[in-house]
Coordinates of C-alpha atoms in Angstrom, one line a residue:
X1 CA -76.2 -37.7 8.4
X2 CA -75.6 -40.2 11.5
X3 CA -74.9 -42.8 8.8
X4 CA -72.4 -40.8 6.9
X5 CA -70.7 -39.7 9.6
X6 CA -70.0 -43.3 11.0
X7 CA -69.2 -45.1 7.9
X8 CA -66.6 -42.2 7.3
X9 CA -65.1 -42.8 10.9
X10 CA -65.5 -46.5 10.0
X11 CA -64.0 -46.7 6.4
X12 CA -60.8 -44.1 7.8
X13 CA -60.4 -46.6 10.7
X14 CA -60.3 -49.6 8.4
X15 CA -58.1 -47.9 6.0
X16 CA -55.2 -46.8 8.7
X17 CA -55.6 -50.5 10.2
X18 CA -54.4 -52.0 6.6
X19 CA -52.2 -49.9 5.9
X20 CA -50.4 -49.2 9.7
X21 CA -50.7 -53.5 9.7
X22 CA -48.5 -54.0 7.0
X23 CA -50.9 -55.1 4.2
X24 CA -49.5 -53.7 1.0
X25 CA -51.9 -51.8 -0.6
X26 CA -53.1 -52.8 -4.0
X27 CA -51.5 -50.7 -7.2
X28 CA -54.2 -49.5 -9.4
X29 CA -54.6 -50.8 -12.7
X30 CA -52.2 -48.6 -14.8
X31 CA -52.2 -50.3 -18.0
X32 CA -53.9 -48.0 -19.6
X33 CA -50.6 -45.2 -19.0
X34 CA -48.0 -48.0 -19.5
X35 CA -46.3 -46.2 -22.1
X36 CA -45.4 -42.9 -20.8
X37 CA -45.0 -44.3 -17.6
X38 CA -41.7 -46.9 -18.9
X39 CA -40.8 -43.5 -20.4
X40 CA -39.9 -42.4 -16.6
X41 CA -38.0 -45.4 -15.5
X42 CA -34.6 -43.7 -16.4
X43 CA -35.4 -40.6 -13.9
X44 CA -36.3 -43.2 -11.3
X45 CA -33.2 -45.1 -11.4
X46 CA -31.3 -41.5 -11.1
X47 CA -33.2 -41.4 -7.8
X48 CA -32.0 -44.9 -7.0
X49 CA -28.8 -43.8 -7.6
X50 CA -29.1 -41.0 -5.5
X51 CA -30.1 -42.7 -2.8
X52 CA -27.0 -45.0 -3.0
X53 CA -24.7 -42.4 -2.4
X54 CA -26.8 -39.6 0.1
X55 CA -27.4 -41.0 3.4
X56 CA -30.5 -39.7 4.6
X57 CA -30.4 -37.3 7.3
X58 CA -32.4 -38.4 10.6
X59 CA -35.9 -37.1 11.5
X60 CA -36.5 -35.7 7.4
X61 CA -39.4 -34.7 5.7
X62 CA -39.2 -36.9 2.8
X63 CA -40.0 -34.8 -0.6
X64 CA -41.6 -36.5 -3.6
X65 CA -43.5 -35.6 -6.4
X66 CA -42.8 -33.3 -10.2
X67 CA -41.0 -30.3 -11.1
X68 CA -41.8 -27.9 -8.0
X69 CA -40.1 -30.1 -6.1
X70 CA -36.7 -31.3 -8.2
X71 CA -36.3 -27.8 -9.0
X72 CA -36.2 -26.9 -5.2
X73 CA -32.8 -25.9 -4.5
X74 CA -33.3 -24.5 -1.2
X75 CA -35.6 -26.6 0.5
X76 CA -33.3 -27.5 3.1
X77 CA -32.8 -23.8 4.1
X78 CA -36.5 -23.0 3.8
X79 CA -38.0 -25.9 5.6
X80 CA -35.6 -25.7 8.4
X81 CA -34.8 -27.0 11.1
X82 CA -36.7 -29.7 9.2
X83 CA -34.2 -32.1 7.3
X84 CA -35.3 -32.8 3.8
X85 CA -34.5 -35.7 1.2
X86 CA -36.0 -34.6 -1.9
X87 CA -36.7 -37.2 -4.6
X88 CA -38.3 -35.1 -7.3
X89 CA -38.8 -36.0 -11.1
X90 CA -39.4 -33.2 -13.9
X91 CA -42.9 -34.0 -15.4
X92 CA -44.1 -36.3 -12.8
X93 CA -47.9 -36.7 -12.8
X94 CA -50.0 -39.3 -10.3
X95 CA -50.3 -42.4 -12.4
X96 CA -46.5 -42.6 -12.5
X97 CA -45.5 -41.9 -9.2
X98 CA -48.3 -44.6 -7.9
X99 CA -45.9 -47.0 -10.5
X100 CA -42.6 -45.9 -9.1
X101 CA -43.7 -45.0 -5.8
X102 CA -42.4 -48.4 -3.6
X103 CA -39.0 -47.8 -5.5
X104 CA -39.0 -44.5 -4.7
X105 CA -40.1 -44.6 -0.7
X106 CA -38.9 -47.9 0.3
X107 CA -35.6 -46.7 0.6
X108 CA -36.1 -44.1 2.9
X109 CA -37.2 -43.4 6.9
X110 CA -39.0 -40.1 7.3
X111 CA -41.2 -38.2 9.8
X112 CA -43.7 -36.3 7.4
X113 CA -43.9 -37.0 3.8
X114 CA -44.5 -33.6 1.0
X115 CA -46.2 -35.2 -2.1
X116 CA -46.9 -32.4 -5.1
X117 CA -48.1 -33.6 -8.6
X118 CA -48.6 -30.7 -11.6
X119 CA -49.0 -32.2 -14.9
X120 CA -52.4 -34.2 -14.7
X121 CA -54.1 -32.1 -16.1
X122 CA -52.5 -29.8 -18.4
X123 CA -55.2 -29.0 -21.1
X124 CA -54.0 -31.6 -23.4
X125 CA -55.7 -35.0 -24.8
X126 CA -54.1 -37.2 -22.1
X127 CA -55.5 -35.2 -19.1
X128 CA -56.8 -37.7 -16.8
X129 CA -59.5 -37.6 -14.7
X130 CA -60.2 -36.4 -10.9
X131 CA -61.7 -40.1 -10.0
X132 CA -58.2 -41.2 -11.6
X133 CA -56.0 -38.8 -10.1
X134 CA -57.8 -39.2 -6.3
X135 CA -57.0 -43.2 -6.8
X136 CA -53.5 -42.8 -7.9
X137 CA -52.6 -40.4 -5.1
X138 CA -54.2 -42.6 -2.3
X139 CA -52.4 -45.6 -3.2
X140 CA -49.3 -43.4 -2.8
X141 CA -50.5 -42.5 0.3
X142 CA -51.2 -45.7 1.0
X143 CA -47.6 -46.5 0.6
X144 CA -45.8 -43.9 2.1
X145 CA -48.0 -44.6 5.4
X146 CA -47.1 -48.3 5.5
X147 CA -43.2 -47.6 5.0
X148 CA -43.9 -44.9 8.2
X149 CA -47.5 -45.5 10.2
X150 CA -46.4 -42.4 12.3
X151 CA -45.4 -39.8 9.7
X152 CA -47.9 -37.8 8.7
X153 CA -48.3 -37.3 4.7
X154 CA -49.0 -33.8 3.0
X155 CA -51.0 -33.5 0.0
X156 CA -49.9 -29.9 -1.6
X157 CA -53.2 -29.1 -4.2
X158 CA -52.3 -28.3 -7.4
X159 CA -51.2 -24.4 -7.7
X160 CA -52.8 -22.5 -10.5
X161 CA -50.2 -21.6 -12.8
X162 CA -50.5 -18.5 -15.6
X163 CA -49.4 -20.8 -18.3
X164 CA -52.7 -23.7 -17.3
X165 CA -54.6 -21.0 -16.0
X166 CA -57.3 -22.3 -19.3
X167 CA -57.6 -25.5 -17.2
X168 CA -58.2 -23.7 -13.4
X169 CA -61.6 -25.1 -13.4
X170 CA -60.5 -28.7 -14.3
X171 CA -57.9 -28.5 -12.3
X172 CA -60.0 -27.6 -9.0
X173 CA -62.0 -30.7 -10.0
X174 CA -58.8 -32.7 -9.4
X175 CA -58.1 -30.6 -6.3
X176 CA -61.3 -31.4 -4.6
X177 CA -60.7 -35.1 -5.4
X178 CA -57.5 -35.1 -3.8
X179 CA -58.6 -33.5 -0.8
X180 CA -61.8 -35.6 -0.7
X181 CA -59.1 -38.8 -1.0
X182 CA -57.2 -37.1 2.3
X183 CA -60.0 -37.1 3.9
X184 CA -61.0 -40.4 3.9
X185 CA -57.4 -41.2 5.8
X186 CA -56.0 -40.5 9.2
X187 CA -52.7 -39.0 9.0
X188 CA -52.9 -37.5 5.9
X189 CA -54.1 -34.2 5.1
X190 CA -54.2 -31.8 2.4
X191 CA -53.0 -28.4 1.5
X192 CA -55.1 -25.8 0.2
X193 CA -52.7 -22.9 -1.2
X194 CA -53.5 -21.7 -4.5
X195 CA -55.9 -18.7 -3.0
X196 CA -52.3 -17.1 -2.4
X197 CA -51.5 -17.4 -6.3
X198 CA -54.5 -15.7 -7.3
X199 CA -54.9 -12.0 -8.0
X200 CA -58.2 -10.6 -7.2
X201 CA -59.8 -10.9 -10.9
X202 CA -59.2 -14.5 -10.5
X203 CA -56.4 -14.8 -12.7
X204 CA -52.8 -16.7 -11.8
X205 CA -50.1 -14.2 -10.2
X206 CA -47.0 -13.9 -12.7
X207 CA -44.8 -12.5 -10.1
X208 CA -44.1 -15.8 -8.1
X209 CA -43.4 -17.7 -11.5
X210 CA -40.6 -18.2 -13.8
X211 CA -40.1 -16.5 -17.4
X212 CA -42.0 -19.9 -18.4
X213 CA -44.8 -19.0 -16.7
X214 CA -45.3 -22.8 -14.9
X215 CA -42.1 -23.2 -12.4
X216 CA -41.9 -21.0 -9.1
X217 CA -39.2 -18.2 -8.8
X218 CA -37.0 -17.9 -5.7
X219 CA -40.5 -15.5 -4.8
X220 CA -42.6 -18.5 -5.3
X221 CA -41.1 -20.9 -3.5
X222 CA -40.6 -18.8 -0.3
X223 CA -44.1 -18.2 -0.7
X224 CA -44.7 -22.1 -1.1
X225 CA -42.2 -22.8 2.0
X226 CA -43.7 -20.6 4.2
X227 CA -47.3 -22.8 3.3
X228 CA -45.4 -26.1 4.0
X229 CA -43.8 -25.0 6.7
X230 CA -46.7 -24.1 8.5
X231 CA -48.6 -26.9 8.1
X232 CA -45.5 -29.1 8.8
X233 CA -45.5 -27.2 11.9
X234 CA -49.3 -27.4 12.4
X235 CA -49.1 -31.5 11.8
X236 CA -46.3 -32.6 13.1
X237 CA -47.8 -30.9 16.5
X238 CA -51.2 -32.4 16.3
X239 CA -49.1 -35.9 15.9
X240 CA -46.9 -35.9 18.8
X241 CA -48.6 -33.2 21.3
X242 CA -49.3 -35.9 23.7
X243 CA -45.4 -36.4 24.5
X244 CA -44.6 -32.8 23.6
X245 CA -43.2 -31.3 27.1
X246 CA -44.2 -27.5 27.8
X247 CA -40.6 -26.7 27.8
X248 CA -37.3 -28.1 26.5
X249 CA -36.2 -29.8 29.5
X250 CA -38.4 -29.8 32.5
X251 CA -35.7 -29.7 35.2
X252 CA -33.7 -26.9 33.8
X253 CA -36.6 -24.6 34.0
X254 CA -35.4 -21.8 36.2
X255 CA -36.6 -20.2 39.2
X256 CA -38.5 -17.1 38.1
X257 CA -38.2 -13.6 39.9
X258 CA -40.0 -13.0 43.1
X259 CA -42.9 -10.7 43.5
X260 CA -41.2 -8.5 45.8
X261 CA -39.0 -7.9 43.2
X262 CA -41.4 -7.3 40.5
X263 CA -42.9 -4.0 43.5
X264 CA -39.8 -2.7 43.1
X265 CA -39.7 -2.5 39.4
X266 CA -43.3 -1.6 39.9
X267 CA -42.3 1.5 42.5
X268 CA -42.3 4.9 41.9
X269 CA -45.6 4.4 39.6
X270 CA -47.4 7.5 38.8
X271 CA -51.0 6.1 38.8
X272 CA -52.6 9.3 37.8
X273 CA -50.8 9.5 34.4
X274 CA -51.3 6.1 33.9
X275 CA -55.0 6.6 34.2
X276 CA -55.1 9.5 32.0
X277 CA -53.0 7.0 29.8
X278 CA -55.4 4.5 29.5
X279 CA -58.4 6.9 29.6
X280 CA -56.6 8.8 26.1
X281 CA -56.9 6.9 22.3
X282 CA -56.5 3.5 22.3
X283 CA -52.7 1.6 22.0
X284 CA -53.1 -0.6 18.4
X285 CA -50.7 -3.6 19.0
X286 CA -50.1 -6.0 16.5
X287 CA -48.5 -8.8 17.5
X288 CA -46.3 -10.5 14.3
X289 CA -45.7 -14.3 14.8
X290 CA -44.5 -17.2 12.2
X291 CA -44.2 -21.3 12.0
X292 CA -42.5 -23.0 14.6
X293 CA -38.6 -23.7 14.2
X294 CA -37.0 -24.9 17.1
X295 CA -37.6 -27.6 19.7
X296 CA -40.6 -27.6 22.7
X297 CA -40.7 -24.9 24.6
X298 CA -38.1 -22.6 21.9
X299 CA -39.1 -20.2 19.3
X300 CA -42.5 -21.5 20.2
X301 CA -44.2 -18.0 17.9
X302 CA -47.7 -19.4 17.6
X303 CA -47.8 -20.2 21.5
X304 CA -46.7 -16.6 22.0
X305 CA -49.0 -15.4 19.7
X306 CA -51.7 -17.5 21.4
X307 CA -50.8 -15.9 24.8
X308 CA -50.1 -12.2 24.5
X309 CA -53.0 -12.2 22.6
X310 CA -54.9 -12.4 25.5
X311 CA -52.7 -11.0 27.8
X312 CA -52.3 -7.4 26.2
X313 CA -56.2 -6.3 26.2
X314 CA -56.1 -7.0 29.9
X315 CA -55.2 -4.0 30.0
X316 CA -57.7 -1.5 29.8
X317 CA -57.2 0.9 26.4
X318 CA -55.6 -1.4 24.3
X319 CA -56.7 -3.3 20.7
X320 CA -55.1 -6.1 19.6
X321 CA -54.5 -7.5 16.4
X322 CA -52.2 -10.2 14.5
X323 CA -50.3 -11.1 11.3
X324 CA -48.7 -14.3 10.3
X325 CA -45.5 -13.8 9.1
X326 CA -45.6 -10.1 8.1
X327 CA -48.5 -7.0 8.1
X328 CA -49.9 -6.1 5.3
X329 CA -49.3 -2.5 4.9
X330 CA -53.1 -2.0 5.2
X331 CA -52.3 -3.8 8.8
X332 CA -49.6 -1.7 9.4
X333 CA -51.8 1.4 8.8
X334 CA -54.0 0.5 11.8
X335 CA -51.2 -0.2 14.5
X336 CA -49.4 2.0 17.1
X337 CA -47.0 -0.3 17.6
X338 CA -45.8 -3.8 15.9
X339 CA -44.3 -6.6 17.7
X340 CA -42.0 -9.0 16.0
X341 CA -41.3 -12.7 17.2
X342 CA -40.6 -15.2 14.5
X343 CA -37.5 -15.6 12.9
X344 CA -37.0 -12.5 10.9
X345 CA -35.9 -10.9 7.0
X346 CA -35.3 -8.0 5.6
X347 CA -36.1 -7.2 1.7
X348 CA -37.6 -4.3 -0.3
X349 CA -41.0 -5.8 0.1
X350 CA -40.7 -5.8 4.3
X351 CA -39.2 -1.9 4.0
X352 CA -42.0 -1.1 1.8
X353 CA -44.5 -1.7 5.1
X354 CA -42.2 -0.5 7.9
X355 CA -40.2 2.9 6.4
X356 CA -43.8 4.6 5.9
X357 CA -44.9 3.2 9.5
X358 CA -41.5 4.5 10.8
X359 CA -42.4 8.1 9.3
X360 CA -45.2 8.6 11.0
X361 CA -44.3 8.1 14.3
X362 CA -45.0 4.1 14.9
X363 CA -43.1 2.2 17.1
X364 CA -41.2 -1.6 16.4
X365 CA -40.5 -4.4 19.3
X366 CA -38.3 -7.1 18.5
X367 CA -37.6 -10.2 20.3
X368 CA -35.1 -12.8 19.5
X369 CA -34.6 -14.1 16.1
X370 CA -36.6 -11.5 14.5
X371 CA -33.4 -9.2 14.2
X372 CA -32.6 -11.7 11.9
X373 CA -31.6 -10.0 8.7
X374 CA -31.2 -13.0 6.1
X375 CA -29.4 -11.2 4.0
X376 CA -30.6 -8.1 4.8
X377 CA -29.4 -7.3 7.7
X378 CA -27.4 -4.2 7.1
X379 CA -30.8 -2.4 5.9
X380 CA -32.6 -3.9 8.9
X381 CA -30.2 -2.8 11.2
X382 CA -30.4 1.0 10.1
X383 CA -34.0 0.6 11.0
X384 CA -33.9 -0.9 14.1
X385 CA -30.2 -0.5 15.0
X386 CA -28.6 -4.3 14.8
X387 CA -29.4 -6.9 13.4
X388 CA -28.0 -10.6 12.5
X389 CA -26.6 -11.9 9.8
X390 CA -28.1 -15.8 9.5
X391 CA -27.6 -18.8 11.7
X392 CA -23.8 -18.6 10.4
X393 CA -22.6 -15.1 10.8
X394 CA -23.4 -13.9 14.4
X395 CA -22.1 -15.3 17.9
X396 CA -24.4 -17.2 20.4
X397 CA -24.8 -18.9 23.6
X398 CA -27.6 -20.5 25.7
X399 CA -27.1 -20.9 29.6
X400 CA -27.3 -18.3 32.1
X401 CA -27.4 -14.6 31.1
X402 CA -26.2 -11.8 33.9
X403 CA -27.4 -9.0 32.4
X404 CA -26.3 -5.5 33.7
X405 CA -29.1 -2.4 32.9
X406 CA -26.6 0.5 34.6
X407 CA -26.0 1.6 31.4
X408 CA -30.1 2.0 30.7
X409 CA -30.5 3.5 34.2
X410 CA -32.2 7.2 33.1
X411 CA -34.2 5.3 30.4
X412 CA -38.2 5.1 31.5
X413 CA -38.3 1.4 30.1
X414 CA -35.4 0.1 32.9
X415 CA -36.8 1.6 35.4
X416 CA -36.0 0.5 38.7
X417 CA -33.7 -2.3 36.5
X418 CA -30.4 -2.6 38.2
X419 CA -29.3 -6.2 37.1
X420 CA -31.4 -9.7 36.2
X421 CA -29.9 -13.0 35.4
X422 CA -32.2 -15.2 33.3
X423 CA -31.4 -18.6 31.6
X424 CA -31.9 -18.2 27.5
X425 CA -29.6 -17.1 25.0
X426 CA -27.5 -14.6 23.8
X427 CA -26.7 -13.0 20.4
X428 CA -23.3 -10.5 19.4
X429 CA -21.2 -10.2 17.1
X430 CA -24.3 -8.5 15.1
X431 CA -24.4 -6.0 12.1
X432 CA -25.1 -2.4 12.7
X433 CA -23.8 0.8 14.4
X434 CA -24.0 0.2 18.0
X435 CA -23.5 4.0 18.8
X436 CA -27.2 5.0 17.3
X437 CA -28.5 3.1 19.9
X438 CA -29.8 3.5 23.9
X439 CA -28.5 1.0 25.7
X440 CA -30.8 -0.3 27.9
X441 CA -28.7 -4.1 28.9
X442 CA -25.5 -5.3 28.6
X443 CA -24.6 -9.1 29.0
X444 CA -20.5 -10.1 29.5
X445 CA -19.5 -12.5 25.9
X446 CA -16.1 -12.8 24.7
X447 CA -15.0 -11.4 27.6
X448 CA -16.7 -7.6 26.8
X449 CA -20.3 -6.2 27.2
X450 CA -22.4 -6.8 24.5
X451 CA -25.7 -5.5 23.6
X452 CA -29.0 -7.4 24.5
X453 CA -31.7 -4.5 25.3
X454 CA -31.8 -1.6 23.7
X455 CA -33.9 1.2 22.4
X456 CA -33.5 3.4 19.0
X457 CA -35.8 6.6 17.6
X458 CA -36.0 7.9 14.5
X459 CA -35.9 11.8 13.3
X460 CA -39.6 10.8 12.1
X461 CA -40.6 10.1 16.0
X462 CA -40.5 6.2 15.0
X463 CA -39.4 4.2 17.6
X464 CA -37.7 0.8 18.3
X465 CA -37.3 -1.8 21.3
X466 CA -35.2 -4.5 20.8
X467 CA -34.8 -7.7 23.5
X468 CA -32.3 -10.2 22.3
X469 CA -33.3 -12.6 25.1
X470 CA -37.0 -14.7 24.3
X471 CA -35.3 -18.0 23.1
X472 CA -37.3 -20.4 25.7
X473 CA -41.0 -19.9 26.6
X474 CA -40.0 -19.9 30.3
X475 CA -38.8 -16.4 29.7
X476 CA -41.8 -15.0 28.6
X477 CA -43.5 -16.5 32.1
X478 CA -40.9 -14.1 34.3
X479 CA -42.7 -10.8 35.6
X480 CA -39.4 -9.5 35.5
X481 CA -39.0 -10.1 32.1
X482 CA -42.2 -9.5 31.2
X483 CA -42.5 -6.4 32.6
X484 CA -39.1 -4.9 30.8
X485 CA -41.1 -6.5 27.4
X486 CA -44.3 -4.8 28.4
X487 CA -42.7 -1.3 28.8
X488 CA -40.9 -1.7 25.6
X489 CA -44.5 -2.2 23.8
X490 CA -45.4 1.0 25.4
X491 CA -42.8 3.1 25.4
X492 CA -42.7 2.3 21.7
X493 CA -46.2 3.4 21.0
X494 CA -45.5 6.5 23.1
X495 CA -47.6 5.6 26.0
X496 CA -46.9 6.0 29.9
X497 CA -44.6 2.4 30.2
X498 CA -46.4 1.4 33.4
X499 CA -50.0 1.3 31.8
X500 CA -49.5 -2.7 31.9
X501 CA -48.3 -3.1 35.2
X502 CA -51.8 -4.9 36.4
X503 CA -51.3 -7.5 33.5
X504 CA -47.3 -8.5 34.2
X505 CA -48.3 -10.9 37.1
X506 CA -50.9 -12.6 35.2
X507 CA -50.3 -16.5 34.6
X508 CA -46.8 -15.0 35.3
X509 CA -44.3 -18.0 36.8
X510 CA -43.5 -16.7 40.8
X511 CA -40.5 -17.5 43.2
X512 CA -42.2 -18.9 46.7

């Protein structure tokens, strides 16, 4: 075992060393596919062509690979804030994108690299083999990591499809090759996603697929995004974490609240109720995160979800759980209260979870981007009262927020709240009917109040708190701030709002 290990350490160093040098890697021998891979040099040159005319965008994530990827129309909007350059060829398989691949990459600076192949094994007399397919991928590895020694490369694995599904256990072969061929290299890494394509008798899922039963519908590729963008996300972390900052901008972090001020949001407690709280059922929190999308320190979900993780069973009577992306409505059944921050959607799936949790009395917090509506936001915003429409149809601002909570003054959840001034961002101009709401906060844009706290309940007893403030991480570090969110998660769930008093100073940033 000693031996293995070290000869895999030895072999991955090696490997990186030739290929981060600047030793070309050697092209397989392809003769035996030299026919149907001349039959692709016309798609190639379109590529070529391509690239003569679209200047690549800076910082991309380089695209390459068959159909899945030509066909992706919106891969700009779905990997963003990533910048893509896709260079995608219908019927691509390995053998000749190891051919083409100098011609195709060469052109091109990157900071990750997306490589998906489909049609290697399709259940005809040409399949190739997994030892083949393994080789041919590695040497485009081998090549994208030599053009870019820093960019990490993705290998997707080969999604099971309804119209292969006669091949699924062929194609797994080829799957475990390519990962076992990832493996072997630092900085590459492969993608495990058909489990999500499966139904539970094992067969392919038809829903996520065109009418031809092979190419992903719009429902398939947000599905297939959302995979990418994770593990963009996850990699693209793990590569440059040793220069990642905490925050943004280290000298524009602001000076947090004082802890005299967080007593006097803290007075008037009535510790008896909150003990009988506490003693009562326990508050089911589930926290709701999704993949990274905006610099250090901003829209930082997973960190969040890391941290309030822990920080919410601090307090005694409380169970916490999490969902990536969105509850299932199984999750849904088993929380009190959901808390949303990620950048947010609205569709008949997402309504099909929340309506029924609405109905019977849950509550909803949302921070941030999650009132995102992306399309839509007009039925998100009769759920939780406003809501944005995209990047492109609201108002924003980062910089200093005076926020005025006079108008929330007889709510329970601003408390003791007169006025705050934190440095984040603001949303308005927003979808919805402001006049359902409880306004708890009001912050001065376009020269009028605009909304940025505020509370809604249902006829159903459903209840929802809503911060548009949680852009920068340093936020969610203010006890001020903190304590406002805190109440909102209980008051939501119907619970005394101070039960998390004890837990608002913890790890909390403090003024001297």
């Amino acid at each position: 075992m000693t031996f293995r290990s070290s000869f895999g350490i030895c072999f991955a160093i090696l490997t990186t060393c030739a290929v981060a040098c600047g030793e070309a890697p050697r092209l397989p021998d392809l003769s035996k596919y030299a026919k149907s891979i001349a039959g692709w040099e016309d798609e190639v040159s379109r590529l070529e062509a391509k690239d003569a005319v679209n200047p690549d965008p800076e910082d991309a994530v380089l695209l390459i690979g068959s159909s899945s990827i030509r066909l992706w129309k919106t891969a700009a909007e779905d990997l963003a804030p990533y910048p893509v350059i896709e260079r995608g060829y219908g019927g691509a398989s390995f053998a000749d994108l190891a051919h083409y691949a100098e011609r195709i990459v060469s052109p091109h600076r990157y900071r990750a690299a997306v490589v998906f192949c489909a049609n290697d094994v399709t259940g005809g007399a040409g399949d190739r083999s997994p030892e083949e397919v393994a080789e041919w991928f590695g040497y485009v590895a081998d090549v994208l990591r030599r053009h870019e020694p820093d960019a990490p490369v993705i290998c997707c694995d080969v999604r099971p499809t309804p119209s292969r599904h006669h091949v699924w256990d062929k194609t797994k072969a080829v799957n475990a090759a390519l990962k076992a061929e990832c493996d072997k290299r630092a900085g590459v890494y492969y993608l495990d996603t058909a489990d999500e394509y499966l139904l539970d008798n094992g067969d392919a899922r038809s829903d996520v697929y065109r009418a031809d039963r092979l190419h992903l519908n719009d429902a398939g590729y947000e599905l297939w995004s959302s995979q990418i963008k994770a593990e963009l996300d996850r990699v693209l972390g793990e590569e440059s974490s040793a220069k990642m900052p905490v925050y943004s901008d280290e000298d524009a972090i602001p000076e947090p609240a004082s802890e005299d001020a967080v007593e006097a949001l803290h007075s008037g407690t009535n510790q008896s109720k909150v003990e009988a709280d506490r003693a009562g059922k326990p508050l089911r929190v589930l926290l709701v995160a999704g993949p990274k999308d905006h610099d250090a320190g901003e829209h930082d979900y997973p960190s969040w979800l890391d941290v309030w993780s822990q920080l919410l069973p601090r307090s005694p009577g409380v169970e916490v759980d999490s969902a990536w992306e969105f509850p299932t409505a199984e999750q849904a059944d088993g929380a009190d209260v959901m808390v949303f921050y990620q950048r947010g959607r609205w569709d008949d799936e997402r309504a099909a979870v929340i309506d029924p949790f609405l109905d019977r009395g849950g509550g909803l917090v949302y921070i941030h981007w999650a009132v995102d509506g992306r399309g839509g936001e007009q039925a998100m915003a009769e759920r939780i009262g406003l809501s944005a429409k995209g990047g492109g149809g609201i108002k924003y601002r980062h910089g200093e927020l005076d926020l005025d909570f006079t108008p929330g003054a007889g709510h329970p959840v601003a408390r003791n709240l007169h006025r705050a001034r934190w440095t984040d961002e603001s949303y308005w101009a927003l979808t919805g009917d402001p006049s359902r709401l409880t306004l708890l906060g009001a912050g001065v844009e376009d020269g009028a109040p605009q909304p940025l706290f505020w509370t809604m309940e249902h006829a159903s007893g459903g209840r929802v708190f809503v911060s548009i403030p949680g852009h920068y991480m340093w936020t969610f570090d203010d006890p001020v701030y903190r304590t406002l969110l805190l109440r909102g998660v209980a008051w939501a769930g119907h619970r005394n709002v101070d039960r998390f008093n004890e837990v608002a100073m913890l790890g909390a940033r403090v003024a001297e």
